[in-house]
PDB file of C-alpha atoms in Angstrom:
ATOM      1  CA  MET A1338     109.889 109.433  36.832  1.00  0.00           C
ATOM      2  CA  SER A1339     107.079 106.891  36.810  1.00  0.00           C
ATOM      3  CA  GLY A1340     108.848 104.932  39.595  1.00  0.00           C
ATOM      4  CA  HIS A1341     108.634 108.002  41.830  1.00  0.00           C
ATOM      5  CA  ILE A1342     104.882 108.246  41.372  1.00  0.00           C
ATOM      6  CA  GLN A1343     104.460 104.572  42.242  1.00  0.00           C
ATOM      7  CA  THR A1344     106.405 104.886  45.471  1.00  0.00           C
ATOM      8  CA  THR A1345     104.807 108.124  46.723  1.00  0.00           C
ATOM      9  CA  GLY A1346     101.218 107.129  45.950  1.00  0.00           C
ATOM     10  CA  PRO A1347     100.645 104.997  49.093  1.00  0.00           C
ATOM     11  CA  MET A1348     102.243 107.686  51.293  1.00  0.00           C
ATOM     12  CA  LEU A1349      99.987 110.383  49.877  1.00  0.00           C
ATOM     13  CA  ALA A1350      96.925 108.146  50.311  1.00  0.00           C
ATOM     14  CA  SER A1351      97.701 107.228  53.945  1.00  0.00           C
ATOM     15  CA  ARG A1352      95.780 108.597  56.908  1.00  0.00           C
ATOM     16  CA  ARG A1353      96.993 111.880  58.360  1.00  0.00           C
ATOM     17  CA  CYS A1354      97.869 112.650  61.968  1.00  0.00           C
ATOM     18  CA  GLY A1355      94.946 113.934  64.055  1.00  0.00           C
ATOM     19  CA  ALA A1356      97.032 116.363  66.136  1.00  0.00           C
ATOM     20  CA  ARG A1357      96.675 120.140  66.010  1.00  0.00           C
ATOM     21  CA  THR A1358      99.683 122.398  65.520  1.00  0.00           C
ATOM     22  CA  ARG A1359     100.482 125.614  67.389  1.00  0.00           C
ATOM     23  CA  CYS A1360      98.815 127.716  64.703  1.00  0.00           C
ATOM     24  CA  ASP A1361      95.642 125.589  65.077  1.00  0.00           C
ATOM     25  CA  SER A1362      95.965 123.779  61.752  1.00  0.00           C
ATOM     26  CA  SER A1363      96.084 120.015  61.483  1.00  0.00           C
ATOM     27  CA  CYS A1364      99.361 118.112  61.321  1.00  0.00           C
ATOM     28  CA  ARG A1365     100.031 116.973  57.759  1.00  0.00           C
ATOM     29  CA  ALA A1366     102.386 114.099  58.598  1.00  0.00           C
ATOM     30  CA  PRO A1367     101.194 110.530  57.934  1.00  0.00           C
ATOM     31  CA  ALA A1368      99.870 108.629  60.947  1.00  0.00           C
ATOM     32  CA  VAL A1369     101.790 105.605  62.235  1.00  0.00           C
ATOM     33  CA  ARG A1370     100.284 102.331  61.005  1.00  0.00           C
ATOM     34  CA  GLY A1371      97.398 101.320  63.277  1.00  0.00           C
ATOM     35  CA  LYS A1372      97.404 104.613  65.223  1.00  0.00           C
ATOM     36  CA  THR A1373      95.860 108.051  64.845  1.00  0.00           C
ATOM     37  CA  ARG A1374      99.026 110.109  65.481  1.00  0.00           C
ATOM     38  CA  CYS A1375     102.302 110.573  63.622  1.00  0.00           C
ATOM     39  CA  ARG A1376     105.662 109.646  65.128  1.00  0.00           C
ATOM     40  CA  MET A1377     106.173 113.204  66.382  1.00  0.00           C
ATOM     41  CA  HIS A1378     102.798 113.480  68.139  1.00  0.00           C
ATOM     42  CA  GLY A1379     102.735 110.253  70.123  1.00  0.00           C
ATOM     43  CA  GLY A1380     102.407 107.458  67.595  1.00  0.00           C
ATOM     44  CA  ALA A1381     105.972 106.231  68.052  1.00  0.00           C
ATOM     45  CA  LYS A1382     106.716 103.308  70.360  1.00  0.00           C
ATOM     46  CA  GLY A1383     107.618 104.474  73.864  1.00  0.00           C
ATOM     47  CA  SER A1384     106.244 107.996  73.430  1.00  0.00           C
ATOM     48  CA  GLY A1385     103.742 109.584  75.757  1.00  0.00           C
ATOM     49  CA  ALA A1386     103.296 109.547  79.519  1.00  0.00           C
ATOM     50  CA  PRO A1387     104.554 106.540  81.501  1.00  0.00           C
ATOM     51  CA  ARG A1388     102.174 103.843  82.712  1.00  0.00           C
ATOM     52  CA  ALA A1389     100.088 104.850  85.755  1.00  0.00           C
ATOM     53  CA  ASN A1390     101.148 108.439  85.016  1.00  0.00           C
ATOM     54  CA  ARG A1391     104.040 108.672  87.439  1.00  0.00           C
ATOM     55  CA  ASN A1392     104.411 112.327  86.413  1.00  0.00           C
ATOM     56  CA  ALA A1393     101.210 113.257  88.268  1.00  0.00           C
ATOM     57  CA  ARG A1394     102.419 111.823  91.584  1.00  0.00           C
ATOM     58  CA  LYS A1395     105.296 114.222  92.194  1.00  0.00           C
ATOM     59  CA  HIS A1396     103.787 116.353  94.939  1.00  0.00           C
ATOM     60  CA  GLY A1397     100.950 114.269  96.394  1.00  0.00           C
ATOM     61  CA  LEU A1398      98.423 117.094  96.148  1.00  0.00           C
ATOM     62  CA  PHE A1399      95.725 114.825  94.713  1.00  0.00           C
ATOM     63  CA  THR A1400      96.158 111.709  96.840  1.00  0.00           C
ATOM     64  CA  ARG A1401      93.079 110.366  98.638  1.00  0.00           C
ATOM     65  CA  GLN A1402      94.598 111.323 101.972  1.00  0.00           C
ATOM     66  CA  ALA A1403      95.283 114.933 100.916  1.00  0.00           C
ATOM     67  CA  ILE A1404      91.787 115.343  99.455  1.00  0.00           C
ATOM     68  CA  ALA A1405      90.176 113.922 102.631  1.00  0.00           C
ATOM     69  CA  GLU A1406      92.288 116.256 104.785  1.00  0.00           C
ATOM     70  CA  ARG A1407      91.194 119.293 102.750  1.00  0.00           C
ATOM     71  CA  ARG A1408      87.543 118.230 103.070  1.00  0.00           C
ATOM     72  CA  GLN A1409      87.883 117.964 106.859  1.00  0.00           C
ATOM     73  CA  ILE A1410      89.491 121.413 107.056  1.00  0.00           C
ATOM     74  CA  ARG A1411      86.745 122.887 104.852  1.00  0.00           C
ATOM     75  CA  ALA A1412      84.046 121.320 107.064  1.00  0.00           C
ATOM     76  CA  LEU A1413      85.761 122.633 110.216  1.00  0.00           C
ATOM     77  CA  LEU A1414      85.980 126.143 108.755  1.00  0.00           C
ATOM     78  CA  GLY A1415      82.285 125.970 107.857  1.00  0.00           C
ATOM     79  CA  ASP A1416      81.425 125.016 111.456  1.00  0.00           C
ATOM     80  CA  VAL A1417      83.537 127.891 112.806  1.00  0.00           C
ATOM     81  CA  ARG A1418      81.846 130.383 110.453  1.00  0.00           C
ATOM     82  CA  ARG A1419      78.395 129.209 111.520  1.00  0.00           C
ATOM     83  CA  MET A1420      79.431 129.498 115.177  1.00  0.00           C
ATOM     84  CA  LEU A1421      80.701 133.047 114.648  1.00  0.00           C
ATOM     85  CA  GLU A1422      77.488 134.023 112.860  1.00  0.00           C
ATOM     86  CA  GLY A1423      75.526 132.695 115.823  1.00  0.00           C
ATOM     87  CA  MET A1424      77.497 134.902 118.223  1.00  0.00           C
ATOM     88  CA  LYS A1425      76.591 138.143 116.424  1.00  0.00           C
TER      89      LYS A1425
END
């Protein structure tokens, strides 16, 4: 019995994961050594989003070219609205 207490002591004293669960309580799993999250919340090697976040580049909606095009369209629509107001 005393051997069990010796082996669980460091685990109980370790830092806890900083993630929040679905019911808005904190995760009670121990954090991975040198990290702030447990293995299930992103502390494990290879977990998380890929480098340069390739997931965000699927549709191209937020590329510089698409943003510049939307700005030009917005400016053109503003000019047209001002022109129509001037005709009234």
